[in-house]
Short mmCIF file of C-alpha atoms in Angstrom, two decimals:
data_model
loop_
_atom_site.label_atom_id
_atom_site.label_comp_id
_atom_site.label_asym_id
_atom_site.label_seq_id
_atom_site.Cartn_x
_atom_site.Cartn_y
_atom_site.Cartn_z
CA UNK A 20 174.74 73.12 76.96
CA UNK A 21 171.14 72.36 76.03
CA UNK A 22 168.66 73.87 78.40
CA UNK A 23 166.44 71.56 80.36
CA UNK A 24 162.90 72.13 79.22
CA UNK A 25 159.80 71.80 81.45
CA UNK A 26 157.58 68.90 80.65
CA UNK A 27 153.80 68.82 80.83
CA UNK A 28 151.94 66.89 83.44
CA UNK A 29 151.19 63.36 82.21
CA UNK A 30 147.50 62.48 82.24
CA UNK A 31 146.31 58.92 81.82
CA UNK A 32 148.01 55.67 81.13
CA UNK A 33 151.08 55.67 78.91
CA UNK A 34 151.91 51.99 79.26
CA UNK A 35 152.44 50.20 75.96
CA UNK A 36 152.00 46.36 75.89
CA UNK A 37 151.46 43.86 73.10
CA UNK A 38 147.81 42.70 73.12
CA UNK A 39 146.60 45.60 75.25
CA UNK A 40 144.77 48.63 73.82
CA UNK A 41 147.11 51.59 73.96
CA UNK A 42 145.56 54.32 75.98
CA UNK A 43 148.11 57.08 75.10
CA UNK A 44 147.38 59.40 72.14
CA UNK A 45 149.24 62.47 71.04
CA UNK A 46 149.90 63.77 74.54
CA UNK A 47 153.45 64.03 75.84
CA UNK A 48 155.08 60.69 76.69
CA UNK A 49 157.44 60.85 79.67
CA UNK A 50 160.91 59.28 79.66
CA UNK A 51 159.73 56.18 81.48
CA UNK A 52 157.18 55.42 78.71
CA UNK A 53 159.81 55.40 75.97
CA UNK A 54 160.82 51.76 75.90
CA UNK A 55 161.18 51.27 72.18
CA UNK A 56 164.45 51.00 70.24
CA UNK A 57 165.71 52.24 66.85
CA UNK A 58 165.62 48.77 65.41
CA UNK A 59 161.84 48.72 66.03
CA UNK A 60 161.44 51.80 63.85
CA UNK A 61 163.49 49.98 61.11
CA UNK A 62 161.28 46.94 61.41
CA UNK A 63 158.08 48.93 61.27
CA UNK A 64 158.87 50.77 58.06
CA UNK A 65 160.47 47.80 56.43
CA UNK A 66 157.38 45.66 57.17
CA UNK A 67 154.94 48.43 56.25
CA UNK A 68 156.40 48.66 52.74
CA UNK A 69 156.31 44.95 52.02
CA UNK A 70 152.86 45.23 50.46
CA UNK A 71 151.20 45.10 47.11
CA UNK A 72 151.05 48.94 46.98
CA UNK A 73 154.78 49.18 46.35
CA UNK A 74 154.66 46.05 44.16
CA UNK A 75 152.04 47.59 41.95
CA UNK A 76 154.06 50.87 41.77
CA UNK A 77 157.02 48.75 40.48
CA UNK A 78 154.72 47.16 37.88
CA UNK A 79 153.31 50.59 36.88
CA UNK A 80 156.73 51.63 35.63
CA UNK A 81 156.70 48.70 33.17
CA UNK A 82 153.16 49.60 32.13
CA UNK A 83 154.31 53.17 31.51
CA UNK A 84 156.59 51.89 28.82
CA UNK A 85 159.99 51.58 30.60
CA UNK A 86 162.20 48.54 30.31
CA UNK A 87 163.15 46.58 33.41
CA UNK A 88 166.60 48.22 33.82
CA UNK A 89 165.13 51.68 33.14
CA UNK A 90 162.60 50.95 35.87
CA UNK A 91 165.28 49.81 38.28
CA UNK A 92 167.28 52.99 37.72
CA UNK A 93 164.19 55.21 38.40
CA UNK A 94 163.37 53.05 41.37
CA UNK A 95 166.78 53.36 43.07
CA UNK A 96 166.99 57.12 42.45
CA UNK A 97 163.43 57.89 43.52
CA UNK A 98 163.56 55.67 46.60
CA UNK A 99 166.89 57.09 47.68
CA UNK A 100 165.83 60.72 47.24
CA UNK A 101 162.59 60.04 49.18
CA UNK A 102 164.40 58.29 51.99
CA UNK A 103 167.02 61.03 52.33
CA UNK A 104 164.21 63.65 52.50
CA UNK A 105 162.55 62.03 55.57
CA UNK A 106 165.58 60.62 57.48
CA UNK A 107 166.42 63.94 59.30
CA UNK A 108 162.90 64.11 60.70
CA UNK A 109 163.46 60.93 62.74
CA UNK A 110 165.09 62.86 65.54
CA UNK A 111 162.16 65.21 66.20
CA UNK A 112 159.70 63.10 68.17
CA UNK A 113 162.29 61.46 70.47
CA UNK A 114 162.86 65.04 71.69
CA UNK A 115 159.23 66.18 71.77
CA UNK A 116 157.60 63.10 73.07
CA UNK A 117 154.67 63.35 70.77
CA UNK A 118 153.80 62.53 67.19
CA UNK A 119 155.11 64.35 64.05
CA UNK A 120 152.11 66.59 63.34
CA UNK A 121 151.90 67.93 66.89
CA UNK A 122 155.73 68.33 66.85
CA UNK A 123 155.44 70.35 63.64
CA UNK A 124 153.97 73.18 65.73
CA UNK A 125 157.65 73.96 66.60
CA UNK A 126 158.16 75.08 63.03
CA UNK A 127 154.67 76.00 61.81
CA UNK A 128 153.13 77.30 64.98
CA UNK A 129 150.56 75.87 67.38
CA UNK A 130 147.74 76.48 64.82
CA UNK A 131 150.02 76.09 61.82
CA UNK A 132 150.47 72.50 62.67
CA UNK A 133 146.90 71.91 61.44
CA UNK A 134 148.43 71.91 57.96
CA UNK A 135 150.44 68.83 58.80
CA UNK A 136 147.41 67.12 60.45
CA UNK A 137 145.33 67.71 57.37
CA UNK A 138 148.01 66.49 55.02
CA UNK A 139 148.71 63.44 57.20
CA UNK A 140 145.03 62.55 57.27
CA UNK A 141 144.73 62.70 53.52
CA UNK A 142 147.87 60.64 52.98
CA UNK A 143 146.97 57.98 55.55
CA UNK A 144 143.45 57.59 54.34
CA UNK A 145 144.48 57.41 50.70
CA UNK A 146 147.16 54.81 51.25
CA UNK A 147 145.00 52.76 53.57
CA UNK A 148 142.43 52.57 50.81
CA UNK A 149 145.06 51.67 48.21
CA UNK A 150 146.40 48.91 50.48
CA UNK A 151 143.06 47.30 51.00
CA UNK A 152 142.35 47.56 47.27
CA UNK A 153 145.52 45.84 46.11
CA UNK A 154 145.47 43.17 48.76
CA UNK A 155 141.77 42.52 48.32
CA UNK A 156 142.08 42.09 44.57
CA UNK A 157 145.02 39.69 44.94
CA UNK A 158 143.05 37.52 47.43
CA UNK A 159 139.99 37.42 45.07
CA UNK A 160 142.12 36.40 42.09
CA UNK A 161 143.90 33.74 44.10
CA UNK A 162 140.62 32.33 45.46
CA UNK A 163 139.27 32.20 41.97
CA UNK A 164 142.23 30.07 40.80
CA UNK A 165 142.33 27.81 43.87
CA UNK A 166 138.64 27.50 44.72
CA UNK A 167 136.91 28.67 41.52
CA UNK A 168 135.03 31.45 43.27
CA UNK A 169 133.84 34.26 40.97
CA UNK A 170 135.77 37.48 40.51
CA UNK A 171 132.79 39.90 40.90
CA UNK A 172 132.18 43.20 42.51
CA UNK A 173 130.52 41.36 45.38
CA UNK A 174 133.52 39.11 46.16
CA UNK A 175 135.89 42.02 45.84
CA UNK A 176 133.75 44.08 48.11
CA UNK A 177 133.60 41.28 50.75
CA UNK A 178 137.36 40.89 50.53
CA UNK A 179 137.90 44.61 51.06
CA UNK A 180 135.55 44.63 54.02
CA UNK A 181 137.24 41.69 55.82
CA UNK A 182 140.68 43.22 55.33
CA UNK A 183 139.48 46.63 56.57
CA UNK A 184 138.03 45.23 59.75
CA UNK A 185 141.20 43.29 60.47
CA UNK A 186 143.25 46.39 59.74
CA UNK A 187 141.14 48.64 62.02
CA UNK A 188 141.24 45.97 64.84
CA UNK A 189 145.05 45.86 64.99
CA UNK A 190 145.32 49.64 64.67
CA UNK A 191 143.03 50.04 67.69
CA UNK A 192 145.42 47.96 69.85
CA UNK A 193 148.17 50.50 69.09
CA UNK A 194 151.93 50.90 69.03
CA UNK A 195 153.26 47.73 70.78
CA UNK A 196 150.97 45.36 68.92
CA UNK A 197 151.79 47.01 65.59
CA UNK A 198 155.59 46.70 66.21
CA UNK A 199 155.20 43.07 67.12
CA UNK A 200 153.14 42.34 63.99
CA UNK A 201 155.77 43.96 61.79
CA UNK A 202 158.50 41.73 63.25
CA UNK A 203 156.45 38.78 61.94
CA UNK A 204 155.70 40.39 58.58
CA UNK A 205 159.33 41.22 57.72
CA UNK A 206 160.78 37.75 57.56
CA UNK A 207 157.61 35.99 56.29
CA UNK A 208 156.70 38.40 53.49
CA UNK A 209 160.31 39.23 52.72
CA UNK A 210 161.18 35.56 52.16
CA UNK A 211 157.99 34.90 50.10
CA UNK A 212 158.79 37.82 47.76
CA UNK A 213 162.27 36.55 47.23
CA UNK A 214 160.85 33.08 46.46
CA UNK A 215 158.64 34.92 43.96
CA UNK A 216 161.68 35.85 41.91
CA UNK A 217 162.42 32.11 41.56
CA UNK A 218 158.77 31.43 40.70
CA UNK A 219 158.74 33.85 37.76
CA UNK A 220 162.43 33.57 36.69
CA UNK A 221 161.68 31.26 33.75
CA UNK A 222 159.28 33.83 32.18
CA UNK A 223 161.33 36.95 32.88
CA UNK A 224 162.37 39.12 29.95
CA UNK A 225 164.41 42.22 30.76
CA UNK A 226 163.50 43.76 27.40
CA UNK A 227 159.81 43.69 28.01
CA UNK A 228 157.99 47.02 27.92
CA UNK A 229 154.33 47.80 28.43
CA UNK A 230 153.92 49.79 25.23
CA UNK A 231 154.58 53.38 24.27
CA UNK A 232 155.89 55.82 26.82
CA UNK A 233 152.92 56.91 29.01
CA UNK A 234 153.94 60.65 28.80
CA UNK A 235 155.13 60.48 25.16
CA UNK A 236 158.84 60.47 25.82
CA UNK A 237 161.51 58.68 27.82
CA UNK A 238 162.54 61.33 30.33
CA UNK A 239 159.04 62.55 31.30
CA UNK A 240 157.98 58.93 31.77
CA UNK A 241 161.16 58.03 33.66
CA UNK A 242 160.74 60.95 35.91
CA UNK A 243 157.09 60.14 36.63
CA UNK A 244 158.21 56.72 37.67
CA UNK A 245 160.94 58.08 39.95
CA UNK A 246 158.45 60.49 41.54
CA UNK A 247 156.15 57.56 42.31
CA UNK A 248 158.99 55.70 44.01
CA UNK A 249 159.99 58.80 45.98
CA UNK A 250 156.41 59.23 47.08
CA UNK A 251 156.51 56.07 49.23
CA UNK A 252 159.15 57.22 51.74
CA UNK A 253 157.93 60.84 51.69
CA UNK A 254 154.31 59.79 52.28
CA UNK A 255 155.45 58.29 55.61
CA UNK A 256 156.86 61.63 56.78
CA UNK A 257 153.99 62.47 59.08
CA UNK A 258 153.93 58.84 60.37
CA UNK A 259 157.50 58.48 61.51
CA UNK A 260 156.94 60.26 64.82
CA UNK A 261 154.22 57.70 65.78
CA UNK A 262 157.07 55.28 66.41
CA UNK A 263 160.10 57.42 67.21
CA UNK A 264 158.16 59.17 70.01
CA UNK A 265 158.60 56.06 72.16
CA UNK A 266 162.39 56.13 71.68
CA UNK A 267 164.47 57.85 74.37
CA UNK A 268 166.69 60.68 73.02
CA UNK A 269 168.84 60.20 76.15
CA UNK A 270 169.66 56.53 75.50
CA UNK A 271 169.94 56.57 71.68
CA UNK A 272 171.84 58.98 69.53
CA UNK A 273 170.51 60.74 66.44
CA UNK A 274 172.75 58.77 64.10
CA UNK A 275 171.47 55.41 65.27
CA UNK A 276 167.83 56.45 65.00
CA UNK A 277 168.28 57.96 61.54
CA UNK A 278 170.28 54.89 60.32
CA UNK A 279 167.57 52.50 61.44
CA UNK A 280 164.84 54.45 59.72
CA UNK A 281 166.85 54.97 56.53
CA UNK A 282 167.69 51.26 56.07
CA UNK A 283 164.23 50.12 56.90
CA UNK A 284 162.62 52.63 54.52
CA UNK A 285 165.00 52.18 51.61
CA UNK A 286 165.07 48.35 51.64
CA UNK A 287 161.34 48.22 52.42
CA UNK A 288 160.36 50.24 49.36
CA UNK A 289 163.03 48.78 47.06
CA UNK A 290 162.36 45.05 47.63
CA UNK A 291 158.59 44.93 46.69
CA UNK A 292 159.09 47.49 43.92
CA UNK A 293 161.70 45.29 42.37
CA UNK A 294 159.40 42.29 42.78
CA UNK A 295 156.65 44.21 40.92
CA UNK A 296 158.86 45.24 38.02
CA UNK A 297 160.42 41.79 37.76
CA UNK A 298 157.06 39.93 37.62
CA UNK A 299 155.51 42.52 35.28
CA UNK A 300 158.41 41.90 32.90
CA UNK A 301 157.51 38.22 32.88
CA UNK A 302 153.96 38.40 31.72
CA UNK A 303 153.43 37.09 28.20
CA UNK A 304 150.09 38.75 27.60
CA UNK A 305 149.40 41.39 30.28
CA UNK A 306 145.92 42.77 30.94
CA UNK A 307 144.85 45.95 32.68
CA UNK A 308 145.01 44.20 36.08
CA UNK A 309 148.55 43.47 37.25
CA UNK A 310 147.39 41.43 40.30
CA UNK A 311 145.17 39.23 38.16
CA UNK A 312 148.08 38.68 35.80
CA UNK A 313 150.31 37.80 38.69
CA UNK A 314 148.00 35.13 40.02
CA UNK A 315 147.27 33.80 36.55
CA UNK A 316 150.96 33.56 35.58
CA UNK A 317 152.19 32.20 38.94
CA UNK A 318 153.11 28.53 39.24
CA UNK A 319 150.58 26.61 41.33
CA UNK A 320 152.87 26.35 44.31
CA UNK A 321 153.21 30.16 44.57
CA UNK A 322 149.44 30.97 44.62
CA UNK A 323 149.16 30.34 48.44
CA UNK A 324 152.15 32.58 49.14
CA UNK A 325 150.43 35.30 47.21
CA UNK A 326 147.46 35.01 49.61
CA UNK A 327 149.81 35.21 52.62
CA UNK A 328 151.55 38.28 51.20
CA UNK A 329 148.09 39.84 50.58
CA UNK A 330 146.89 39.37 54.18
CA UNK A 331 150.13 40.11 56.07
CA UNK A 332 151.37 42.81 53.66
CA UNK A 333 147.96 44.46 53.49
CA UNK A 334 147.68 44.53 57.25
CA UNK A 335 151.22 45.85 57.73
CA UNK A 336 150.73 48.97 55.69
CA UNK A 337 147.04 49.45 56.28
CA UNK A 338 147.42 49.32 60.08
CA UNK A 339 150.21 51.91 59.96
CA UNK A 340 147.94 54.22 57.93
CA UNK A 341 144.85 53.87 60.09
CA UNK A 342 146.86 54.16 63.36
CA UNK A 343 148.46 57.37 62.01
CA UNK A 344 145.17 58.85 60.83
CA UNK A 345 143.66 58.16 64.23
CA UNK A 346 146.44 60.04 66.01
CA UNK A 347 146.27 62.94 63.53
CA UNK A 348 142.49 63.26 63.92
CA UNK A 349 142.97 63.19 67.73
CA UNK A 350 145.43 66.05 67.34
CA UNK A 351 142.69 68.11 65.65
CA UNK A 352 139.96 67.00 68.05
CA UNK A 353 141.64 66.45 71.46
CA UNK A 354 138.26 65.89 73.14
CA UNK A 355 138.07 62.50 71.44
CA UNK A 356 140.14 59.45 72.43
CA UNK A 357 142.56 57.75 70.11
CA UNK A 358 140.36 54.67 69.82
CA UNK A 359 137.39 56.78 68.71
CA UNK A 360 139.35 58.74 66.10
CA UNK A 361 140.88 55.46 64.76
CA UNK A 362 137.41 53.89 64.24
CA UNK A 363 136.23 57.04 62.46
CA UNK A 364 139.22 57.25 60.07
CA UNK A 365 139.01 53.53 59.32
CA UNK A 366 135.40 53.94 58.23
CA UNK A 367 136.31 56.92 55.98
CA UNK A 368 139.21 55.01 54.42
CA UNK A 369 137.02 52.09 53.36
CA UNK A 370 134.55 54.61 51.94
CA UNK A 371 137.32 56.14 49.80
CA UNK A 372 138.34 52.66 48.68
CA UNK A 373 134.98 51.83 47.29
CA UNK A 374 134.76 55.18 45.59
CA UNK A 375 138.15 54.88 44.01
CA UNK A 376 137.75 51.27 42.79
CA UNK A 377 134.19 51.16 41.68
CA UNK A 378 133.65 54.74 40.52
CA UNK A 379 137.05 55.85 39.05
CA UNK A 380 139.75 54.13 37.02
CA UNK A 381 141.99 52.62 39.70
CA UNK A 382 145.34 52.78 38.07
CA UNK A 383 145.09 56.32 36.70
CA UNK A 384 143.40 57.70 39.87
CA UNK A 385 146.05 56.08 42.19
CA UNK A 386 148.91 57.41 40.10
CA UNK A 387 147.47 60.93 39.81
CA UNK A 388 146.44 61.13 43.51
CA UNK A 389 149.82 59.79 44.72
CA UNK A 390 151.86 62.28 42.63
CA UNK A 391 149.52 65.21 43.60
CA UNK A 392 149.60 64.38 47.33
CA UNK A 393 153.37 63.95 47.08
CA UNK A 394 153.69 67.47 45.67
CA UNK A 395 151.79 68.86 48.69
CA UNK A 396 153.48 66.84 51.40
CA UNK A 397 157.08 67.15 50.09
CA UNK A 398 157.53 70.87 50.97
CA UNK A 399 156.08 70.16 54.43
CA UNK A 400 158.57 67.35 55.02
CA UNK A 401 161.43 69.51 53.65
CA UNK A 402 160.66 72.27 56.15
CA UNK A 403 160.56 69.80 59.00
CA UNK A 404 163.94 68.34 57.85
CA UNK A 405 165.48 71.82 57.89
CA UNK A 406 163.91 72.50 61.26
CA UNK A 407 165.19 69.23 62.69
CA UNK A 408 168.75 70.15 61.61
CA UNK A 409 168.47 73.57 63.08
CA UNK A 410 166.64 72.96 66.36
CA UNK A 411 168.57 71.34 69.33
CA UNK A 412 165.78 71.37 71.85
CA UNK A 413 161.99 71.72 72.17
CA UNK A 414 159.48 72.73 74.77
CA UNK A 415 157.08 69.84 75.27
CA UNK A 416 154.66 71.95 77.38
CA UNK A 417 154.23 74.64 74.72
CA UNK A 418 153.81 72.03 72.02
CA UNK A 419 150.69 70.77 73.84
CA UNK A 420 149.16 74.26 74.05
CA UNK A 421 146.34 73.51 71.66
CA UNK A 422 145.18 70.39 73.51
CA UNK A 423 145.26 72.40 76.82
CA UNK A 424 143.34 75.38 75.30
CA UNK A 425 146.22 77.77 75.94
CA UNK A 426 147.50 80.77 73.85
CA UNK A 427 150.92 82.16 73.85
CA UNK A 428 154.25 80.42 74.53
CA UNK A 429 157.34 79.55 72.55
CA UNK A 430 155.42 78.38 69.43
CA UNK A 431 152.62 80.91 69.34
CA UNK A 432 154.43 83.14 66.76
CA UNK A 433 151.80 85.24 65.01
CA UNK A 434 148.46 84.28 66.42
CA UNK A 435 149.53 80.62 66.41
CA UNK A 436 151.09 80.69 62.90
CA UNK A 437 154.74 80.82 61.93
CA UNK A 438 154.19 82.86 58.74
CA UNK A 439 157.61 82.15 57.07
CA UNK A 440 157.06 78.45 57.34
CA UNK A 441 153.45 78.69 56.18
CA UNK A 442 154.35 80.93 53.24
CA UNK A 443 157.19 78.57 52.24
CA UNK A 444 154.99 75.52 52.34
CA UNK A 445 152.21 77.29 50.43
CA UNK A 446 154.58 78.34 47.67
CA UNK A 447 156.11 74.96 47.42
CA UNK A 448 152.72 73.13 47.41
CA UNK A 449 151.20 75.40 44.81
CA UNK A 450 154.20 75.00 42.54
CA UNK A 451 154.13 71.19 43.06
CA UNK A 452 150.46 70.84 42.17
CA UNK A 453 150.89 73.08 39.10
CA UNK A 454 153.91 71.08 37.94
CA UNK A 455 152.38 67.64 38.23
CA UNK A 456 152.55 65.64 35.02
CA UNK A 457 150.52 62.33 34.99
CA UNK A 458 148.29 60.54 32.53
CA UNK A 459 145.17 61.75 34.35
CA UNK A 460 146.18 65.29 35.39
CA UNK A 461 148.64 67.66 33.74
CA UNK A 462 149.35 70.92 35.53
CA UNK A 463 149.89 74.19 33.71
CA UNK A 464 153.64 74.10 34.58
CA UNK A 465 154.06 70.47 33.55
CA UNK A 466 156.10 71.51 30.48
CA UNK A 467 158.45 73.85 32.39
CA UNK A 468 161.27 71.31 31.89
CA UNK A 469 160.14 69.63 28.66
CA UNK A 470 157.62 67.39 30.34
CA UNK A 471 159.94 66.17 33.08
CA UNK A 472 158.03 66.15 36.33
CA UNK A 473 159.50 68.70 38.72
CA UNK A 474 156.63 68.65 41.17
CA UNK A 475 158.55 66.81 43.94
CA UNK A 476 162.06 68.26 43.67
CA UNK A 477 160.85 71.68 42.72
CA UNK A 478 158.35 71.99 45.54
CA UNK A 479 160.98 70.97 48.09
CA UNK A 480 163.68 73.29 46.83
CA UNK A 481 161.23 76.28 46.57
CA UNK A 482 159.92 75.74 50.09
CA UNK A 483 163.36 75.37 51.65
CA UNK A 484 164.68 78.38 49.73
CA UNK A 485 161.86 80.64 50.83
CA UNK A 486 161.96 79.39 54.45
CA UNK A 487 165.69 80.00 54.74
CA UNK A 488 165.66 83.50 53.27
CA UNK A 489 162.66 84.78 55.14
CA UNK A 490 163.54 87.39 57.81
CA UNK A 491 165.04 85.78 60.89
CA UNK A 492 162.57 87.77 63.05
CA UNK A 493 159.71 85.81 61.48
CA UNK A 494 161.32 82.54 62.69
CA UNK A 495 162.11 83.65 66.14
CA UNK A 496 160.59 82.09 69.14
CA UNK A 497 157.56 83.91 70.44
CA UNK A 498 157.59 85.52 73.84
CA UNK A 499 155.65 83.76 76.55
CA UNK A 500 152.44 85.47 77.41
#
């Protein structure tokens, strides 16, 4: 029988209402505060993926030189693998009552969880910037076609700024408001993307390719595409607990929570990616800007739906990223409130956006950054997945040790670090970064499999293998002190 664990004293307001600013941060949420349902998690990650970011990734595969059906194959395989990697982690936060990075202390140690917080911050900030970039560019292109406004750096910058402010405002309200917004985004944006297939059906050509293979051969290019699609579900690994922490493990079983997440994640990534590949294969004379081509080639009646997708889709993913980054920063700096950390991370995200768009080549920098970050986060997610399958119960009090300024306890391990987990993650991440193969960055191990990118699969297998074979004594629970 699972032992009943002590729970920490609850400080502050944990109530969660639509339209009210959520006061709770990464502290333990008591049972009475967990009023969410598995279907909410499915809606959140379905809606968060219905954005131009995943649409552009679908188009990238065509640009890389793959045909439509080759792209679909890489899309299905990559999305399925990425979804399967994160699904086991869905059961962690309903048991710990806190977000994923704080929960990761159960496997990495009270100080070792800083690894997850740092990775989560980077991922959230990067994808928040990418979301505003893609949505902002689509709005500017649509406004140019409808109103004749210029497509300049100034109009793009203004579009980015407006979207960023809206994104930060919703994120500041918190969990309940975000869930309610996603329940609007899913039907509206989902239907508009399906209508987009009809809008471009007359121009679609399944044999269209964007040119020569980006990496010089079919399999290296196909694998790069699959890795990009796997990156979408995996990148949400640190974010899942932001929503499952408000689900009661007493009322809902593991299977139901995992199924809701899996369906939402897989369909959420697949639908917009298919839309991106389908439309990219319909452009007669594509340029370097997919979103500009989309607006130019769209029938007049579909231009306004593009604007709606840009606003709602951009907010859906951007809000998720900013909310997550605020919680992760609060985990590192518990003296700050969630609202303060959310405002800080939103400001940093918009700064990264302007740097990436106006200083570096957007397509190449986004591709390289996504694959590199994926190589680092995948071994971390893999260790959490193994931990979730092996750990039946957690100690919520000891997980909050850092916030309370305590040492010792169940997750103290070696001076706050679980060395086997840290060593396994380090080995996996180093291998992943060295094995990355993109058009902008080629790691020294990129040719280890004839140019096929093993950064994601290899980093996960290496990390799990090392973690499982490390001495059991290194994984044992620390004695209380």
